[in-house]
Coordinates of N, CA and C in Angstrom, one line a residue:
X1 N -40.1 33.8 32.1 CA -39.2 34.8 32.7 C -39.8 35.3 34.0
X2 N -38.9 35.3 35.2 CA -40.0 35.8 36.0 C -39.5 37.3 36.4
X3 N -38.4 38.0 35.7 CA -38.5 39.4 35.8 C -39.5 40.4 36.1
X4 N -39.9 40.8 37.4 CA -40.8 42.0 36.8 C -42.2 41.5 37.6
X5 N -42.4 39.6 37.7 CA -43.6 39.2 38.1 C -43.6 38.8 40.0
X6 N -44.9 39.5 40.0 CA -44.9 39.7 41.7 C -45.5 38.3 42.2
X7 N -44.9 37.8 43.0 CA -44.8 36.5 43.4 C -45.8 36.3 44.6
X8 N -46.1 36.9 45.4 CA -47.3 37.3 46.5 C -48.1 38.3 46.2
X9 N -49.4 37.8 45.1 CA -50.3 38.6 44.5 C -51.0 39.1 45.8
X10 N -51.8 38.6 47.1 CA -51.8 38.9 48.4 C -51.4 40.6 48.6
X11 N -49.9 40.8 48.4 CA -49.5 42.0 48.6 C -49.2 42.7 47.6
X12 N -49.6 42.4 46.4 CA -49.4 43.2 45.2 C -50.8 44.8 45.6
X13 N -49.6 45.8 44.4 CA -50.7 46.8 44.6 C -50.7 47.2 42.9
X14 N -52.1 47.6 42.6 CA -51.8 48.7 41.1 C -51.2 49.0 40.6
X15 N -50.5 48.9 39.5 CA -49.6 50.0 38.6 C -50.1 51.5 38.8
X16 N -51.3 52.1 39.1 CA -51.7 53.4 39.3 C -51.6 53.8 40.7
X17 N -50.9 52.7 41.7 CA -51.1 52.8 43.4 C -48.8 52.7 43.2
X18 N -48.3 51.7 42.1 CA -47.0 51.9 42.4 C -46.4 53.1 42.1
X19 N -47.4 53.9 40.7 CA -46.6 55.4 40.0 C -46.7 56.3 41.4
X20 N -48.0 56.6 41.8 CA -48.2 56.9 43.4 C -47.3 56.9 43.9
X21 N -46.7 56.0 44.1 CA -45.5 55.7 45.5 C -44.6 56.1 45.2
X22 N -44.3 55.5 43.5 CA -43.0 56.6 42.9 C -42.3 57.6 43.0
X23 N -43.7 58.4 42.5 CA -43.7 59.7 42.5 C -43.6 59.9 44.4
X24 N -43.8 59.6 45.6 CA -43.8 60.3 46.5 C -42.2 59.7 47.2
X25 N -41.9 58.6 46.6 CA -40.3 58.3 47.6 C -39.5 59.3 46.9
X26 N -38.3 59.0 48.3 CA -37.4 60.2 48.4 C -35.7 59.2 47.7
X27 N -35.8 57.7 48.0 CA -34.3 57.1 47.9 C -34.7 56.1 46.6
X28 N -34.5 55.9 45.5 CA -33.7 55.0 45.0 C -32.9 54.6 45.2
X29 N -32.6 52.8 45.1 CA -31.4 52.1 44.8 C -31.6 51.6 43.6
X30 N -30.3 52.1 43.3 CA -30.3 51.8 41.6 C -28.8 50.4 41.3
X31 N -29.6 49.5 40.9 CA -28.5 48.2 40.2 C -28.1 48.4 39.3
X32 N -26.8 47.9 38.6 CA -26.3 47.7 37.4 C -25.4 46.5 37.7
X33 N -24.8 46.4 36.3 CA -24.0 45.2 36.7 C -22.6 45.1 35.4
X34 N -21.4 44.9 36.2 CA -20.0 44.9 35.8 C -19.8 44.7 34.7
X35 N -18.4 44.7 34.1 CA -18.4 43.6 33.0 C -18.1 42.4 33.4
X36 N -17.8 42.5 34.9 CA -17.9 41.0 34.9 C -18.5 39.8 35.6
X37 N -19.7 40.9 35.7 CA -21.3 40.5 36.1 C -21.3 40.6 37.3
X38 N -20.6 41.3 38.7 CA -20.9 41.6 39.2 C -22.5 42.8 39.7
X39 N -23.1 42.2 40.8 CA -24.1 43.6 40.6 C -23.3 44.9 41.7
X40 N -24.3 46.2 41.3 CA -23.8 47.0 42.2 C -25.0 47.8 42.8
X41 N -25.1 48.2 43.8 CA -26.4 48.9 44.0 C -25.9 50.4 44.8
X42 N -26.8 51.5 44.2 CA -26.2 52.5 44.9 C -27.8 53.7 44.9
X43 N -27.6 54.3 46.5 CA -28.6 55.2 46.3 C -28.8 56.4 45.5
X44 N -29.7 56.8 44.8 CA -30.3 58.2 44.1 C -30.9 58.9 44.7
X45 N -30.7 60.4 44.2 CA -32.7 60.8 44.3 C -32.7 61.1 43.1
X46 N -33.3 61.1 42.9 CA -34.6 61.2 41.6 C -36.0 62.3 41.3
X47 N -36.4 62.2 40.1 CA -37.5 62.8 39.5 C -38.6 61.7 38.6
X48 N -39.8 61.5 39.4 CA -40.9 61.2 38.4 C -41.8 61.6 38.4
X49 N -42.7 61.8 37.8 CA -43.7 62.4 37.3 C -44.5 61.3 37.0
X50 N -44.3 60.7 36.3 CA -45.6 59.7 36.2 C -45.2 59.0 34.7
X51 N -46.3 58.2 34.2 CA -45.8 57.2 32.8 C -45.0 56.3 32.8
X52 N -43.8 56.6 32.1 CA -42.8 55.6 31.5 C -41.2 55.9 31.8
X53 N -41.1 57.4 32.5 CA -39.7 57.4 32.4 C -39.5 58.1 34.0
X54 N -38.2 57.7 34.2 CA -38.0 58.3 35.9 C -36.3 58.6 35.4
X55 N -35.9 59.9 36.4 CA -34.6 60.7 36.0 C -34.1 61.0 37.0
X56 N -32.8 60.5 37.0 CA -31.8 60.8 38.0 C -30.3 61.1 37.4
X57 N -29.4 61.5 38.0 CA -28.4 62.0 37.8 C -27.0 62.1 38.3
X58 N -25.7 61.9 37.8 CA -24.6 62.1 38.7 C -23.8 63.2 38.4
X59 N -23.1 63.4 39.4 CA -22.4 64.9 39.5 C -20.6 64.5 38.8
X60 N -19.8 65.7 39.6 CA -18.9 65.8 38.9 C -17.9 63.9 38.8
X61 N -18.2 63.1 38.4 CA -17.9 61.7 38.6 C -17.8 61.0 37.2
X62 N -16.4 61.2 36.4 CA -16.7 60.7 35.1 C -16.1 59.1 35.5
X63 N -15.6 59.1 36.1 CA -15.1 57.2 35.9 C -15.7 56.6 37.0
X64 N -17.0 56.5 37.6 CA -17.6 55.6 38.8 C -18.1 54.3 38.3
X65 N -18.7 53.6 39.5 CA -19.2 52.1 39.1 C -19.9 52.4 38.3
X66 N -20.9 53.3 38.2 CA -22.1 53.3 38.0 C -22.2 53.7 36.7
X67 N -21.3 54.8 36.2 CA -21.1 55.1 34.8 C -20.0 54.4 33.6
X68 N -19.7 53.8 34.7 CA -18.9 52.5 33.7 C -19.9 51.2 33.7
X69 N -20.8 51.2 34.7 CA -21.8 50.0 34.2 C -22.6 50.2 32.9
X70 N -23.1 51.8 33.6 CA -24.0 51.3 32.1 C -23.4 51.9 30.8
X71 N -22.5 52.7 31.1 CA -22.0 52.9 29.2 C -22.0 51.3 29.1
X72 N -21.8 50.3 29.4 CA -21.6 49.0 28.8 C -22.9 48.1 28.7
X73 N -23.8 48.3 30.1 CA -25.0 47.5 29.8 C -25.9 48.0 30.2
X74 N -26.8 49.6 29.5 CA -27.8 50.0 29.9 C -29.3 49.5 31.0
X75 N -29.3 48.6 30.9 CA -30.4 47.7 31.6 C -30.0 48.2 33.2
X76 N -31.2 48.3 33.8 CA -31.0 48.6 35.2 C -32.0 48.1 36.2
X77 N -32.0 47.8 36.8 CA -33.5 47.7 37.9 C -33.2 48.9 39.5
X78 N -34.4 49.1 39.7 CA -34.5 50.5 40.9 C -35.5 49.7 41.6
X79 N -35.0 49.8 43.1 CA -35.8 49.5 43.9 C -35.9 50.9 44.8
X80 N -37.5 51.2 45.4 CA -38.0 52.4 46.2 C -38.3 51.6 47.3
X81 N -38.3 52.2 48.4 CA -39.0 51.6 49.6 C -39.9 52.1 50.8
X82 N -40.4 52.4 51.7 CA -40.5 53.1 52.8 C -41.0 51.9 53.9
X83 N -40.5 51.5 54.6 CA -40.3 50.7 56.1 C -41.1 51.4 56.5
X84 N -42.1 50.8 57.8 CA -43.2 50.7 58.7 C -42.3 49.9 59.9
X85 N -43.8 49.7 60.8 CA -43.1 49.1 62.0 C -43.0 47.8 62.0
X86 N -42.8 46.8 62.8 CA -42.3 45.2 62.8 C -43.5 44.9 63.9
X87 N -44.4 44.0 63.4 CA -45.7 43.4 64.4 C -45.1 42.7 64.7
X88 N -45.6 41.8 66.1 CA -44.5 41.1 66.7 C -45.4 39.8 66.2
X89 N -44.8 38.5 65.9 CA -46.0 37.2 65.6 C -46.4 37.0 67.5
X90 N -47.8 36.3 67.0 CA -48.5 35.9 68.0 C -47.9 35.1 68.7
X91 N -47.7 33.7 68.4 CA -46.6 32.8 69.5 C -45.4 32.3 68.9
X92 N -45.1 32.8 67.8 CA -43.4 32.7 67.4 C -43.1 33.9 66.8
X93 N -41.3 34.4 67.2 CA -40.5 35.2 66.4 C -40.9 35.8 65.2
X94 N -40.8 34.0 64.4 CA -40.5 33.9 62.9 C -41.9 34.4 62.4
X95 N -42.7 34.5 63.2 CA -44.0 35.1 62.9 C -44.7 36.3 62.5
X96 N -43.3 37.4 63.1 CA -43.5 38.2 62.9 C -43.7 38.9 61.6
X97 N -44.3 40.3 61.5 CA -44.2 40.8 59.7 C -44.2 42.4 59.9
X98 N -43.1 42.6 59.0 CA -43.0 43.9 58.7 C -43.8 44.8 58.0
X99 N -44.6 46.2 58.5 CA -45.0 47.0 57.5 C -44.3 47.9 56.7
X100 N -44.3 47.5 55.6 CA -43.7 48.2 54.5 C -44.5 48.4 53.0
X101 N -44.2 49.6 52.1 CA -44.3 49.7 50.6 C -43.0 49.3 49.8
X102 N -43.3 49.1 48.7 CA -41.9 49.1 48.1 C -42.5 49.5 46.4
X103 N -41.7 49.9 45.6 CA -41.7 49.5 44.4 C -40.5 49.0 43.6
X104 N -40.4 48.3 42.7 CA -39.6 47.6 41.7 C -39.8 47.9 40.3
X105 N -38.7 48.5 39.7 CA -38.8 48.6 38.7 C -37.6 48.3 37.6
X106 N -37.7 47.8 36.0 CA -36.7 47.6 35.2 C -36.8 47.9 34.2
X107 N -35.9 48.6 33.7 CA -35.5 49.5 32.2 C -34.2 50.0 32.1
X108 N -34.5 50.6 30.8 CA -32.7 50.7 30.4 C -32.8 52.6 30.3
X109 N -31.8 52.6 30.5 CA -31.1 54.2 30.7 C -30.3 54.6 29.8
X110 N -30.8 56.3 29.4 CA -30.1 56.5 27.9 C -29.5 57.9 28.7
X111 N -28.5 58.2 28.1 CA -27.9 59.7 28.9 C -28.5 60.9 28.1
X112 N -28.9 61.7 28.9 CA -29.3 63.2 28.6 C -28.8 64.5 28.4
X113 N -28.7 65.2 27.0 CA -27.2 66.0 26.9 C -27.6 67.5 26.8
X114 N -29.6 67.9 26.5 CA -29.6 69.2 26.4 C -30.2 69.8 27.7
X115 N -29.0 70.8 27.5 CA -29.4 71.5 29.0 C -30.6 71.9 29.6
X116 N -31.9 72.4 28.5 CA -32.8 72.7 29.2 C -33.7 71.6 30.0
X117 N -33.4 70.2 29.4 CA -33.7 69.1 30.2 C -33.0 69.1 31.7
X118 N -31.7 69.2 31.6 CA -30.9 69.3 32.9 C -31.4 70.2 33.5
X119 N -31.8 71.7 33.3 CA -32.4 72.6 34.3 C -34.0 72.0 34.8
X120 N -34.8 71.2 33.9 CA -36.3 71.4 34.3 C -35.7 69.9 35.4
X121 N -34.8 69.3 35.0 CA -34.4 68.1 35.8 C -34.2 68.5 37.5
X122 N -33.7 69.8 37.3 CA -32.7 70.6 38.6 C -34.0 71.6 39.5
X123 N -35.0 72.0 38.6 CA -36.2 72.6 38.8 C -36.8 71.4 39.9
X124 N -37.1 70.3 39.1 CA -38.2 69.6 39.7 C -37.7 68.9 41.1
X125 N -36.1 68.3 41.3 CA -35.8 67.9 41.9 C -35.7 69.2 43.2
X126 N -35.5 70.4 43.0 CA -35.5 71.2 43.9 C -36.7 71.2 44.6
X127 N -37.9 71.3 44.0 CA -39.7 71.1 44.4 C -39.8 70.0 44.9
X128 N -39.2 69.0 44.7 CA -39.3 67.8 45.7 C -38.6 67.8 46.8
X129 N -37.1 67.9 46.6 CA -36.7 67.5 48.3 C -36.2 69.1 49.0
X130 N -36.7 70.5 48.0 CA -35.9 71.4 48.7 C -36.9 71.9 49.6
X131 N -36.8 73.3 50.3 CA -37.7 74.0 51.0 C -38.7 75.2 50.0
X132 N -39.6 75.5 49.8 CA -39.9 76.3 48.9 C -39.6 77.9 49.6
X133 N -39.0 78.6 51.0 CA -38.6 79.2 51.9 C -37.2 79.9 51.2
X134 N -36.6 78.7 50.9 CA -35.1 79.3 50.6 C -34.6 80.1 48.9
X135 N -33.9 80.9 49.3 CA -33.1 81.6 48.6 C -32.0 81.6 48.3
X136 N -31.6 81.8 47.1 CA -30.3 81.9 46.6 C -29.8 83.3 46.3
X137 N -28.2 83.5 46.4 CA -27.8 84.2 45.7 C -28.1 84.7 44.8
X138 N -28.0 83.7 43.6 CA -27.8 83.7 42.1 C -28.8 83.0 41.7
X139 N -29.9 83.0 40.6 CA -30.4 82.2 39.5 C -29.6 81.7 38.9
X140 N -29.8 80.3 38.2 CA -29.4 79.6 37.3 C -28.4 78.2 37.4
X141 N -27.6 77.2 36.9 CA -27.1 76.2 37.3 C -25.7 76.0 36.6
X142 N -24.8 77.2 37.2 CA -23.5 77.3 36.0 C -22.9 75.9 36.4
X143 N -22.9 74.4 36.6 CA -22.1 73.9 36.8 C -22.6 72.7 36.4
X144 N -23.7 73.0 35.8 CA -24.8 72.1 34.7 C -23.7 71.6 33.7
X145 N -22.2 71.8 32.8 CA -21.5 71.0 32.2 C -21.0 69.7 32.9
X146 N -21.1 70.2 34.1 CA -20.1 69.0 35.1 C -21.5 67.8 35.4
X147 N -22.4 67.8 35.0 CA -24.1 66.8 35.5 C -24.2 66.0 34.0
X148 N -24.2 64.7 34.3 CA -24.6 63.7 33.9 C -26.4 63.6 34.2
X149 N -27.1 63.7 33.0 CA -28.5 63.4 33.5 C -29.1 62.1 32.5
X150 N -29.9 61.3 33.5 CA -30.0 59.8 32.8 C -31.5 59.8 32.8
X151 N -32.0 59.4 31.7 CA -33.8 59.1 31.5 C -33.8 57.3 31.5
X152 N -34.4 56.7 32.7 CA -34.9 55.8 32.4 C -36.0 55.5 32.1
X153 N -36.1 54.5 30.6 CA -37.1 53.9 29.9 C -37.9 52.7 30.7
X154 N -38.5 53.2 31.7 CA -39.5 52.2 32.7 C -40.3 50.8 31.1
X155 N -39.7 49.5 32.1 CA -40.2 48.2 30.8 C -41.2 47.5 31.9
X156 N -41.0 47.2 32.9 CA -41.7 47.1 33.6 C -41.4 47.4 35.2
X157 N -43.1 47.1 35.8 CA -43.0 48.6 37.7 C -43.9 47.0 37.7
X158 N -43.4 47.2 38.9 CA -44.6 46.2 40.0 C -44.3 47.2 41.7
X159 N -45.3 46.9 42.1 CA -45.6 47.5 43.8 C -46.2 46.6 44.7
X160 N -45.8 46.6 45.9 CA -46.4 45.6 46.8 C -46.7 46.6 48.0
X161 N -47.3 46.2 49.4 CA -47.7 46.8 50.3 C -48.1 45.6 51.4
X162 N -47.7 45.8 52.3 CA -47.6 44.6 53.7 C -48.8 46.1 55.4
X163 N -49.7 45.5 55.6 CA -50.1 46.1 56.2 C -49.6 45.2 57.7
X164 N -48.8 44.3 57.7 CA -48.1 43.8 58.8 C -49.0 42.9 59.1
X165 N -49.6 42.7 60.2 CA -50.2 41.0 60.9 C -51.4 40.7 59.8
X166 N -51.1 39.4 59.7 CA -52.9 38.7 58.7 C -52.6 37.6 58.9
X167 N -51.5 36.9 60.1 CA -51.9 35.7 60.3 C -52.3 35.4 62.0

């Protein structure tokens, strides 16, 4: 099976350097696939912390691709990324090489129904991409019935890292 196995050990990085990266990207793309095997990829954001599970969520959207894929086939793969610059090759084009991180990961996703999960889900995602400056109105997340929240069961993470020219 080659799911999961990193094919240019060269650019492989740690399972303790990929949770790293995890935990600091801001976009998921998250795959699933049809019933009739089509794939679909669509961006997230997300919450990880570290281990085995990473959490993301959709809003008011009960009949989309994405929740019609996996009520039917839980299994997903997520790819993270962050682009660098493009070194130019020394005397060809095709030479060139891009700096970039990435992570890859595959597990299956189970849906999440108690609310105080959905709030610490809504907490953590605010400490990541919000400002710690701003203020609301109101405490609390009255609209938390309308949020779909998904735990994926990380089966396997691989990470790689391209520091650009090495030839």
């Amino acid at each position: 099976m080659i799911r999961g196995m990193m094919q240019n050990k060269r650019i492989e990085i740690s399972n303790d350097e990929a949770q790293q990266f995890l935990k600091m990207g801001k976009v998921a793309h998250v795959a699933t696939v049809d019933e009739e095997g089509y794939p679909y990829v669509i961006p997230f954001v997300y919450v990880y912390e570290g281990n085995d599970k990473l959490y993301l969520h959709i809003g008011n959207i009960r009949e989309s691709h994405f929740w019609s894929n996996i009520k039917q086939n839980p299994k997903i793969s997520i790819e993270v990324s962050e682009m660098g610059d493009l070194h130019p090759g020394k005397k060809y084009a095709c030479q060139s090489a891009l700096v970039y991180q990435s992570v890859v990961l595959f597990g299956q996703v189970v849906r999440i129904e108690e609310e105080s999960r959905k709030e610490w889900f809504f907490d953590a995602l605010l400490e990541k991409y919000g400002n710690p400056e701003w203020t609301f109105e109101k405490e609390g997340y009255p609209i938390m019935p309308k949020i779909e929240l998904f735990e994926v069961q990380i089966e396997k993470l691989t990470g790689k890292i391209n520091h650009g020219m090495y030839h």
